[in-house]
Amino acid sequence: MRKAIMMLGIGLFLAGPIAKIYHLNHANSYMIASGLGLVMITALALIKKK
């Protein structure tokens, strides 16, 4: 489960810059999703494994 959340976070984190580079419509929304992915990655890094 932890690995799946990490992969989703990385995917979201990369979506924003890619949308900006290719000038996709609603690129600002992708940047918000990118921020959410960064929060997910940070949260998983700070939460200790059991």
PDB file of N, CA and C in Angstrom:
ATOM      1  N   MET A   1       0.822  -1.189   0.000  1.00  0.00           N
ATOM      2  CA  MET A   1       0.000   0.000   0.000  1.00  0.00           C
ATOM      3  C   MET A   1       0.872   1.260   0.000  1.00  0.00           C
ATOM      4  N   ARG A   2       1.917   1.222   0.796  1.00  0.00           N
ATOM      5  CA  ARG A   2       2.820   2.369   0.884  1.00  0.00           C
ATOM      6  C   ARG A   2       3.499   2.644  -0.462  1.00  0.00           C
ATOM      7  N   LYS A   3       3.864   1.572  -1.148  1.00  0.00           N
ATOM      8  CA  LYS A   3       4.518   1.716  -2.449  1.00  0.00           C
ATOM      9  C   LYS A   3       3.564   2.318  -3.482  1.00  0.00           C
ATOM     10  N   ALA A   4       2.297   1.918  -3.422  1.00  0.00           N
ATOM     11  CA  ALA A   4       1.306   2.439  -4.368  1.00  0.00           C
ATOM     12  C   ALA A   4       1.059   3.931  -4.135  1.00  0.00           C
ATOM     13  N   ILE A   5       0.986   4.331  -2.878  1.00  0.00           N
ATOM     14  CA  ILE A   5       0.785   5.750  -2.566  1.00  0.00           C
ATOM     15  C   ILE A   5       2.002   6.555  -3.007  1.00  0.00           C
ATOM     16  N   MET A   6       3.193   5.990  -2.829  1.00  0.00           N
ATOM     17  CA  MET A   6       4.407   6.685  -3.249  1.00  0.00           C
ATOM     18  C   MET A   6       4.439   6.856  -4.765  1.00  0.00           C
ATOM     19  N   MET A   7       4.032   5.839  -5.514  1.00  0.00           N
ATOM     20  CA  MET A   7       4.027   5.935  -6.972  1.00  0.00           C
ATOM     21  C   MET A   7       2.993   6.944  -7.449  1.00  0.00           C
ATOM     22  N   LEU A   8       1.828   6.995  -6.784  1.00  0.00           N
ATOM     23  CA  LEU A   8       0.814   7.982  -7.125  1.00  0.00           C
ATOM     24  C   LEU A   8       1.330   9.389  -6.846  1.00  0.00           C
ATOM     25  N   GLY A   9       1.995   9.573  -5.721  1.00  0.00           N
ATOM     26  CA  GLY A   9       2.561  10.873  -5.373  1.00  0.00           C
ATOM     27  C   GLY A   9       3.602  11.328  -6.376  1.00  0.00           C
ATOM     28  N   ILE A  10       4.451  10.426  -6.801  1.00  0.00           N
ATOM     29  CA  ILE A  10       5.480  10.769  -7.787  1.00  0.00           C
ATOM     30  C   ILE A  10       4.838  11.125  -9.127  1.00  0.00           C
ATOM     31  N   GLY A  11       3.815  10.373  -9.511  1.00  0.00           N
ATOM     32  CA  GLY A  11       3.106  10.670 -10.759  1.00  0.00           C
ATOM     33  C   GLY A  11       2.460  12.045 -10.736  1.00  0.00           C
ATOM     34  N   LEU A  12       1.805  12.360  -9.617  1.00  0.00           N
ATOM     35  CA  LEU A  12       1.201  13.685  -9.491  1.00  0.00           C
ATOM     36  C   LEU A  12       2.259  14.778  -9.469  1.00  0.00           C
ATOM     37  N   PHE A  13       3.371  14.502  -8.797  1.00  0.00           N
ATOM     38  CA  PHE A  13       4.443  15.487  -8.691  1.00  0.00           C
ATOM     39  C   PHE A  13       5.027  15.818 -10.062  1.00  0.00           C
ATOM     40  N   LEU A  14       5.122  14.853 -10.932  1.00  0.00           N
ATOM     41  CA  LEU A  14       5.681  15.069 -12.262  1.00  0.00           C
ATOM     42  C   LEU A  14       4.669  15.635 -13.258  1.00  0.00           C
ATOM     43  N   ALA A  15       3.375  15.493 -12.974  1.00  0.00           N
ATOM     44  CA  ALA A  15       2.346  15.936 -13.922  1.00  0.00           C
ATOM     45  C   ALA A  15       2.356  17.450 -14.137  1.00  0.00           C
ATOM     46  N   GLY A  16       2.581  18.212 -13.090  1.00  0.00           N
ATOM     47  CA  GLY A  16       2.542  19.669 -13.193  1.00  0.00           C
ATOM     48  C   GLY A  16       3.602  20.244 -14.116  1.00  0.00           C
ATOM     49  N   PRO A  17       4.876  19.949 -13.858  1.00  0.00           N
ATOM     50  CA  PRO A  17       5.913  20.482 -14.744  1.00  0.00           C
ATOM     51  C   PRO A  17       5.783  20.006 -16.195  1.00  0.00           C
ATOM     52  N   ILE A  18       5.346  18.771 -16.386  1.00  0.00           N
ATOM     53  CA  ILE A  18       5.170  18.257 -17.746  1.00  0.00           C
ATOM     54  C   ILE A  18       4.063  19.035 -18.458  1.00  0.00           C
ATOM     55  N   ALA A  19       2.973  19.332 -17.744  1.00  0.00           N
ATOM     56  CA  ALA A  19       1.876  20.096 -18.339  1.00  0.00           C
ATOM     57  C   ALA A  19       2.333  21.503 -18.702  1.00  0.00           C
ATOM     58  N   LYS A  20       3.182  22.110 -17.872  1.00  0.00           N
ATOM     59  CA  LYS A  20       3.689  23.448 -18.171  1.00  0.00           C
ATOM     60  C   LYS A  20       4.617  23.429 -19.385  1.00  0.00           C
ATOM     61  N   ILE A  21       5.460  22.412 -19.480  1.00  0.00           N
ATOM     62  CA  ILE A  21       6.402  22.326 -20.601  1.00  0.00           C
ATOM     63  C   ILE A  21       5.656  22.179 -21.927  1.00  0.00           C
ATOM     64  N   TYR A  22       4.633  21.334 -21.945  1.00  0.00           N
ATOM     65  CA  TYR A  22       3.897  21.086 -23.187  1.00  0.00           C
ATOM     66  C   TYR A  22       2.727  22.035 -23.389  1.00  0.00           C
ATOM     67  N   HIS A  23       2.575  23.038 -22.518  1.00  0.00           N
ATOM     68  CA  HIS A  23       1.534  24.055 -22.624  1.00  0.00           C
ATOM     69  C   HIS A  23       0.144  23.445 -22.764  1.00  0.00           C
ATOM     70  N   LEU A  24      -0.162  22.490 -21.906  1.00  0.00           N
ATOM     71  CA  LEU A  24      -1.480  21.867 -21.922  1.00  0.00           C
ATOM     72  C   LEU A  24      -2.525  22.812 -21.345  1.00  0.00           C
ATOM     73  N   ASN A  25      -3.780  22.586 -21.733  1.00  0.00           N
ATOM     74  CA  ASN A  25      -4.875  23.374 -21.163  1.00  0.00           C
ATOM     75  C   ASN A  25      -4.980  23.075 -19.672  1.00  0.00           C
ATOM     76  N   HIS A  26      -5.341  24.056 -18.888  1.00  0.00           N
ATOM     77  CA  HIS A  26      -5.510  23.925 -17.439  1.00  0.00           C
ATOM     78  C   HIS A  26      -4.224  23.475 -16.753  1.00  0.00           C
ATOM     79  N   ALA A  27      -3.102  23.982 -17.208  1.00  0.00           N
ATOM     80  CA  ALA A  27      -1.810  23.592 -16.635  1.00  0.00           C
ATOM     81  C   ALA A  27      -1.703  24.005 -15.168  1.00  0.00           C
ATOM     82  N   ASN A  28      -2.404  25.070 -14.781  1.00  0.00           N
ATOM     83  CA  ASN A  28      -2.363  25.493 -13.380  1.00  0.00           C
ATOM     84  C   ASN A  28      -3.014  24.457 -12.471  1.00  0.00           C
ATOM     85  N   SER A  29      -4.040  23.783 -12.950  1.00  0.00           N
ATOM     86  CA  SER A  29      -4.664  22.716 -12.159  1.00  0.00           C
ATOM     87  C   SER A  29      -3.694  21.551 -11.972  1.00  0.00           C
ATOM     88  N   TYR A  30      -2.900  21.282 -12.999  1.00  0.00           N
ATOM     89  CA  TYR A  30      -1.896  20.230 -12.880  1.00  0.00           C
ATOM     90  C   TYR A  30      -0.822  20.618 -11.862  1.00  0.00           C
ATOM     91  N   MET A  31      -0.525  21.917 -11.773  1.00  0.00           N
ATOM     92  CA  MET A  31       0.461  22.366 -10.790  1.00  0.00           C
ATOM     93  C   MET A  31      -0.067  22.196  -9.368  1.00  0.00           C
ATOM     94  N   ILE A  32      -1.369  22.378  -9.169  1.00  0.00           N
ATOM     95  CA  ILE A  32      -1.973  22.141  -7.857  1.00  0.00           C
ATOM     96  C   ILE A  32      -1.873  20.656  -7.517  1.00  0.00           C
ATOM     97  N   ALA A  33      -2.135  19.793  -8.489  1.00  0.00           N
ATOM     98  CA  ALA A  33      -2.004  18.353  -8.271  1.00  0.00           C
ATOM     99  C   ALA A  33      -0.552  17.991  -7.976  1.00  0.00           C
ATOM    100  N   SER A  34       0.381  18.702  -8.598  1.00  0.00           N
ATOM    101  CA  SER A  34       1.799  18.473  -8.348  1.00  0.00           C
ATOM    102  C   SER A  34       2.149  18.805  -6.895  1.00  0.00           C
ATOM    103  N   GLY A  35       1.575  19.879  -6.384  1.00  0.00           N
ATOM    104  CA  GLY A  35       1.783  20.235  -4.979  1.00  0.00           C
ATOM    105  C   GLY A  35       1.221  19.175  -4.053  1.00  0.00           C
ATOM    106  N   LEU A  36       0.081  18.622  -4.406  1.00  0.00           N
ATOM    107  CA  LEU A  36      -0.516  17.544  -3.608  1.00  0.00           C
ATOM    108  C   LEU A  36       0.385  16.312  -3.615  1.00  0.00           C
ATOM    109  N   GLY A  37       0.968  16.003  -4.761  1.00  0.00           N
ATOM    110  CA  GLY A  37       1.897  14.872  -4.844  1.00  0.00           C
ATOM    111  C   GLY A  37       3.118  15.089  -3.973  1.00  0.00           C
ATOM    112  N   LEU A  38       3.608  16.324  -3.935  1.00  0.00           N
ATOM    113  CA  LEU A  38       4.751  16.643  -3.086  1.00  0.00           C
ATOM    114  C   LEU A  38       4.403  16.464  -1.613  1.00  0.00           C
ATOM    115  N   VAL A  39       3.198  16.851  -1.230  1.00  0.00           N
ATOM    116  CA  VAL A  39       2.750  16.663   0.153  1.00  0.00           C
ATOM    117  C   VAL A  39       2.671  15.175   0.490  1.00  0.00           C
ATOM    118  N   MET A  40       2.184  14.373  -0.447  1.00  0.00           N
ATOM    119  CA  MET A  40       2.089  12.929  -0.207  1.00  0.00           C
ATOM    120  C   MET A  40       3.473  12.309  -0.021  1.00  0.00           C
ATOM    121  N   ILE A  41       4.418  12.696  -0.858  1.00  0.00           N
ATOM    122  CA  ILE A  41       5.776  12.166  -0.761  1.00  0.00           C
ATOM    123  C   ILE A  41       6.403  12.573   0.568  1.00  0.00           C
ATOM    124  N   THR A  42       6.219  13.837   0.947  1.00  0.00           N
ATOM    125  CA  THR A  42       6.785  14.323   2.206  1.00  0.00           C
ATOM    126  C   THR A  42       6.162  13.603   3.396  1.00  0.00           C
ATOM    127  N   ALA A  43       4.856  13.416   3.365  1.00  0.00           N
ATOM    128  CA  ALA A  43       4.179  12.732   4.470  1.00  0.00           C
ATOM    129  C   ALA A  43       4.684  11.300   4.618  1.00  0.00           C
ATOM    130  N   LEU A  44       4.872  10.617   3.510  1.00  0.00           N
ATOM    131  CA  LEU A  44       5.368   9.239   3.595  1.00  0.00           C
ATOM    132  C   LEU A  44       6.809   9.194   4.093  1.00  0.00           C
ATOM    133  N   ALA A  45       7.578  10.222   3.789  1.00  0.00           N
ATOM    134  CA  ALA A  45       8.965  10.251   4.250  1.00  0.00           C
ATOM    135  C   ALA A  45       9.040  10.488   5.746  1.00  0.00           C
ATOM    136  N   LEU A  46       8.087  11.242   6.299  1.00  0.00           N
ATOM    137  CA  LEU A  46       8.121  11.579   7.714  1.00  0.00           C
ATOM    138  C   LEU A  46       7.445  10.544   8.601  1.00  0.00           C
ATOM    139  N   ILE A  47       6.506   9.775   8.044  1.00  0.00           N
ATOM    140  CA  ILE A  47       5.818   8.745   8.824  1.00  0.00           C
ATOM    141  C   ILE A  47       6.713   7.514   8.889  1.00  0.00           C
ATOM    142  N   LYS A  48       6.926   7.029  10.088  1.00  0.00           N
ATOM    143  CA  LYS A  48       7.796   5.870  10.266  1.00  0.00           C
ATOM    144  C   LYS A  48       7.105   4.589   9.832  1.00  0.00           C
ATOM    145  N   LYS A  49       7.892   3.679   9.275  1.00  0.00           N
ATOM    146  CA  LYS A  49       7.372   2.361   8.916  1.00  0.00           C
ATOM    147  C   LYS A  49       7.162   1.549  10.183  1.00  0.00           C
ATOM    148  N   LYS A  50       6.198   0.634  10.132  1.00  0.00           N
ATOM    149  CA  LYS A  50       5.951  -0.238  11.273  1.00  0.00           C
ATOM    150  C   LYS A  50       6.837  -1.441  11.226  1.00  0.00           C
TER     151      LYS A  50
END
